[in-house]
Amino acid sequence: MRFLATCVWGAFLCSCSDPGTLGASQMERRELGMIDYGRTGESVAPYYVVRPASAAELSVVVVEAHRLKKKLRIRGRGHSMNQSSLPRKGEISLDTSGLNYYEFDSPGTVRVGAGVPMTDIDELVRGYGMSLPVLNDGGRGPSLGGYVAAGGIGRGATVHGGFWANVLQLVVVSGSGEILVIDRTDPLFPWFFGSMGRLGVVAEARLQLVAENQVTQPYPVGASGRIDVRSASARVDADENLFWLTVFAPVVDRKRLRERLESLMARHSESANFTEIYEYRIASADVVAPLVYPEPGEFAAMGVWGSVRPGGERFRKLFALSDAIDHLLREEPGWRRYVQTEAVRPSFDHLEYFGPRVGPVFALLESSLDPHQVLNPRN
Ligand SMILES: Cc1cc2nc3c(=O)[nH]c(=O)nc-3n(C[C@H](O)[C@H](O)[C@H](O)COP(=O)(O)OP(=O)(O)OC[C@H]3O[C@@H](n4cnc5c(N)ncnc54)[C@H](O)[C@@H]3O)c2cc1C
């Protein structure tokens, strides 16, 4: 891990004690309700919004937030289902959409700011005859930083492994404002995937690219710029009844997992209109992300999805489904679920869920990288 700077003070820094006046263009007070894709809750007013445009600015924001005794709630594109990006009363919503830069500075890779939607990165590199090995399903969903915070599975993972296997380097700002450059060989690296913004704010990443078939375009060395992501990130277009719940399991358990999901669907048919069970495999990789699925080797991702039946009590029905998955996992301790992004109750205990092997290490990393609990504090 390389240590770049403890904090970068500059014009961005303001000595005011009210964050509402902390550099007028950087910090805004908001009353309007903010939601996420799951729509199970809302932000609590008043809160503040800040939109740094570089890792250096981000570092200043984190340091200043701590000095002002304010908590930061990191917000990518609000495409999670569990209220994790919604600012609580008095918190500062850290909008990552200003981290929208890119640079092609090393063949076969691209360096991108964490606020850019994954699909926009793919579109950018496709213009040069390359593509992202792993990409989310479901259209213009997560930002790069949000995808890391969740873990990252999707198209291409069956061949290339999870997102963690396709990132070469992360630049992260810790809860103390330190700018950390973390290579994929660093033991800390895999812990950021699925860490829900609790170990640091992802500022940028260097991504592995694959060449598209038949394309012989030269690598666009030196090409750089910014991608306008703001207009789309302000809105969360969601079918409010849509849900999906994913279980990760060893490949040998696939048959049993499918049977158990079918039985769950039968028991909850009054709560939801289910579509067919989805399934794909996540290829074995040299990097294992302990917070997503702690066992080495290939694993299966299988889940139920559909829409909660209309007619009131949406939350009760949704959380009943989520509880049913939790119950399943209690009976199958080797199985995991995608807690980082899907609907879990606000009271969900992540450390207990991670279990005695992973939970204590995560807690230790949290206390060393964010000693003052400035970032995404627990409720
Ligand atoms: C339509 C749709 C399709 C999806 N498809 C897939 C898929 O195929 N595969 C998959 O794995 N997931 C998928 N997801 C889930 C998605 O990847 C996660 O919910 C992801 O966290 C959302 O990213 P976001 O930028 O919207 O983050 P937000 O929802 O804004 O935030 C989610 C969490 O990440 C934290 N966070 C956000 N940015 C950062 C950052 N820069 N640094 C640190 N923490 C940060 C937030 O604080 C919060 O805790 C999908 C979601 C939707 C709505």
Short mmCIF file of C-alpha atoms in Angstrom, two decimals, residues 173-351:
data_model
loop_
_atom_site.label_atom_id
_atom_site.label_comp_id
_atom_site.label_asym_id
_atom_site.label_seq_id
_atom_site.Cartn_x
_atom_site.Cartn_y
_atom_site.Cartn_z
CA VAL A 173 -9.46 7.83 0.92
CA SER A 174 -9.53 6.46 4.45
CA GLY A 175 -11.65 7.77 7.31
CA SER A 176 -8.63 9.82 8.42
CA GLY A 177 -8.31 11.46 5.01
CA GLU A 178 -5.27 9.47 3.90
CA ILE A 179 -5.04 8.79 0.17
CA LEU A 180 -4.10 5.13 -0.17
CA VAL A 181 -2.98 3.47 -3.40
CA ILE A 182 -3.73 -0.23 -3.04
CA ASP A 183 -2.47 -2.73 -5.61
CA ARG A 184 -4.25 -6.02 -6.17
CA THR A 185 -1.29 -7.87 -4.58
CA ASP A 186 -1.85 -5.97 -1.33
CA PRO A 187 -3.53 -8.17 1.35
CA LEU A 188 -5.90 -5.26 2.03
CA PHE A 189 -7.14 -5.15 -1.58
CA PRO A 190 -9.84 -7.87 -1.52
CA TRP A 191 -11.40 -6.47 1.65
CA PHE A 192 -12.66 -3.39 -0.18
CA PHE A 193 -14.97 -5.47 -2.37
CA GLY A 194 -18.25 -5.69 -0.48
CA SER A 195 -17.07 -3.34 2.27
CA MET A 196 -20.05 -0.95 1.85
CA GLY A 197 -17.90 2.17 2.15
CA ARG A 198 -16.89 1.31 5.70
CA LEU A 199 -13.14 1.02 5.03
CA GLY A 200 -12.76 4.13 2.93
CA VAL A 201 -14.16 6.05 0.00
CA VAL A 202 -13.13 4.56 -3.32
CA ALA A 203 -11.86 7.52 -5.36
CA GLU A 204 -10.71 5.72 -8.47
CA ALA A 205 -9.63 2.37 -9.86
CA ARG A 206 -7.39 1.00 -12.54
CA LEU A 207 -9.41 -1.53 -14.51
CA GLN A 208 -8.28 -4.47 -16.58
CA LEU A 209 -9.65 -4.36 -20.15
CA VAL A 210 -10.10 -7.08 -22.74
CA ALA A 211 -9.71 -6.57 -26.48
CA GLU A 212 -12.83 -7.03 -28.57
CA ASN A 213 -12.66 -9.79 -31.18
CA GLN A 214 -11.19 -8.86 -34.55
CA VAL A 215 -10.34 -5.34 -33.42
CA THR A 216 -6.86 -4.09 -34.12
CA GLN A 217 -7.23 -0.49 -32.97
CA PRO A 218 -4.13 0.88 -31.22
CA TYR A 219 -4.33 1.57 -27.48
CA PRO A 220 -5.32 5.26 -27.13
CA VAL A 221 -2.36 6.20 -24.95
CA GLY A 222 -2.83 9.57 -23.27
CA ALA A 223 -6.55 9.89 -24.04
CA SER A 224 -8.25 11.41 -21.00
CA GLY A 225 -11.22 13.51 -19.99
CA ARG A 226 -14.37 13.62 -17.89
CA ILE A 227 -17.71 11.88 -18.42
CA ASP A 228 -20.89 13.80 -17.65
CA VAL A 229 -22.67 11.48 -15.23
CA ARG A 230 -24.61 13.97 -13.16
CA SER A 231 -27.93 14.19 -14.96
CA ALA A 232 -28.55 10.47 -14.74
CA SER A 233 -27.25 10.04 -11.21
CA ALA A 234 -29.71 12.53 -9.77
CA ARG A 235 -32.64 10.26 -10.58
CA VAL A 236 -33.38 6.77 -9.41
CA ASP A 237 -35.70 5.22 -11.97
CA ALA A 238 -37.10 2.19 -10.24
CA ASP A 239 -40.09 -0.03 -10.43
CA GLU A 240 -40.78 0.28 -6.74
CA ASN A 241 -42.13 -3.24 -6.44
CA LEU A 242 -39.18 -4.91 -8.15
CA PHE A 243 -36.85 -6.97 -5.94
CA TRP A 244 -34.17 -9.62 -6.23
CA LEU A 245 -32.53 -11.77 -3.56
CA THR A 246 -29.34 -13.66 -4.38
CA VAL A 247 -27.74 -16.60 -2.59
CA PHE A 248 -24.07 -17.58 -3.10
CA ALA A 249 -23.30 -21.27 -2.60
CA PRO A 250 -20.72 -23.91 -3.50
CA VAL A 251 -21.33 -25.25 -7.01
CA VAL A 252 -21.99 -28.76 -5.63
CA ASP A 253 -24.98 -27.36 -3.66
CA ARG A 254 -26.75 -25.95 -6.74
CA LYS A 255 -29.47 -28.58 -6.90
CA ARG A 256 -30.35 -28.26 -3.23
CA LEU A 257 -30.25 -24.47 -3.42
CA ARG A 258 -32.66 -24.45 -6.37
CA GLU A 259 -35.07 -26.75 -4.51
CA ARG A 260 -34.97 -24.57 -1.44
CA LEU A 261 -35.60 -21.42 -3.48
CA GLU A 262 -38.52 -23.10 -5.25
CA SER A 263 -40.03 -24.04 -1.92
CA LEU A 264 -39.51 -20.46 -0.66
CA MET A 265 -41.31 -19.14 -3.74
CA ALA A 266 -44.23 -21.49 -3.16
CA ARG A 267 -44.54 -20.41 0.47
CA HIS A 268 -44.44 -16.72 -0.40
CA SER A 269 -46.58 -16.70 -3.53
CA GLU A 270 -49.08 -14.41 -1.84
CA SER A 271 -46.42 -11.77 -1.24
CA ALA A 272 -44.78 -11.63 -4.66
CA ASN A 273 -45.11 -12.36 -8.36
CA PHE A 274 -41.97 -14.39 -8.95
CA THR A 275 -40.16 -14.65 -12.26
CA GLU A 276 -37.91 -17.64 -13.01
CA ILE A 277 -35.00 -18.36 -10.69
CA TYR A 278 -31.80 -16.88 -12.11
CA GLU A 279 -28.43 -18.53 -11.87
CA TYR A 280 -24.90 -17.97 -12.96
CA ARG A 281 -21.49 -19.06 -11.81
CA ILE A 282 -18.66 -16.90 -10.58
CA ALA A 283 -15.37 -18.24 -11.88
CA SER A 284 -12.51 -19.07 -9.58
CA ALA A 285 -9.93 -16.27 -9.36
CA ASP A 286 -6.59 -15.53 -7.73
CA VAL A 287 -8.30 -12.95 -5.51
CA VAL A 288 -10.99 -14.01 -3.00
CA ALA A 289 -13.29 -11.28 -1.65
CA PRO A 290 -14.02 -12.44 1.92
CA LEU A 291 -16.97 -10.09 2.42
CA VAL A 292 -18.76 -11.43 -0.66
CA TYR A 293 -17.93 -15.12 -0.61
CA PRO A 294 -15.03 -16.20 1.60
CA GLU A 295 -14.22 -19.59 0.04
CA PRO A 296 -11.70 -19.91 -2.81
CA GLY A 297 -12.81 -21.39 -6.11
CA GLU A 298 -15.86 -21.18 -8.32
CA PHE A 299 -19.23 -20.53 -6.71
CA ALA A 300 -22.86 -20.28 -7.79
CA ALA A 301 -25.01 -17.15 -7.60
CA MET A 302 -28.69 -18.07 -7.69
CA GLY A 303 -31.69 -16.02 -6.73
CA VAL A 304 -35.35 -15.25 -6.78
CA TRP A 305 -36.75 -12.10 -8.28
CA GLY A 306 -39.99 -10.53 -9.31
CA SER A 307 -42.28 -7.88 -7.93
CA VAL A 308 -43.94 -7.54 -4.58
CA ARG A 309 -47.67 -7.89 -5.06
CA PRO A 310 -49.44 -4.52 -5.00
CA GLY A 311 -52.05 -3.83 -2.36
CA GLY A 312 -50.30 -2.35 0.62
CA GLU A 313 -47.82 -3.61 3.19
CA ARG A 314 -45.02 -3.57 0.62
CA PHE A 315 -42.30 -3.39 3.28
CA ARG A 316 -43.79 -6.23 5.30
CA LYS A 317 -43.89 -8.47 2.23
CA LEU A 318 -40.39 -7.47 1.07
CA PHE A 319 -38.81 -7.97 4.48
CA ALA A 320 -40.66 -11.27 4.92
CA LEU A 321 -38.90 -12.49 1.77
CA SER A 322 -35.58 -11.16 3.02
CA ASP A 323 -36.15 -12.89 6.38
CA ALA A 324 -36.88 -16.14 4.56
CA ILE A 325 -33.45 -15.93 2.87
CA ASP A 326 -31.84 -15.22 6.26
CA HIS A 327 -33.58 -18.27 7.67
CA LEU A 328 -32.26 -20.37 4.79
CA LEU A 329 -28.72 -19.21 5.51
CA ARG A 330 -29.00 -20.10 9.18
CA GLU A 331 -29.69 -23.67 8.10
CA GLU A 332 -26.94 -23.62 5.47
CA PRO A 333 -23.95 -21.91 7.08
CA GLY A 334 -21.77 -22.28 3.93
CA TRP A 335 -24.16 -20.16 1.88
CA ARG A 336 -24.04 -16.36 1.75
CA ARG A 337 -26.31 -13.64 0.40
CA TYR A 338 -25.74 -10.30 -1.34
CA VAL A 339 -26.35 -8.21 1.78
CA GLN A 340 -24.30 -5.30 0.49
CA THR A 341 -26.92 -4.29 -2.05
CA GLU A 342 -30.21 -6.15 -1.56
CA ALA A 343 -33.10 -5.54 0.83
CA VAL A 344 -32.16 -6.31 4.41
CA ARG A 345 -33.84 -4.91 7.47
CA PRO A 346 -32.27 -1.65 8.75
CA SER A 347 -31.42 -3.54 11.96
CA PHE A 348 -29.45 -6.23 10.06
CA ASP A 349 -26.23 -7.06 11.96
CA HIS A 350 -23.51 -7.29 9.30
CA LEU A 351 -20.75 -8.33 11.67
#
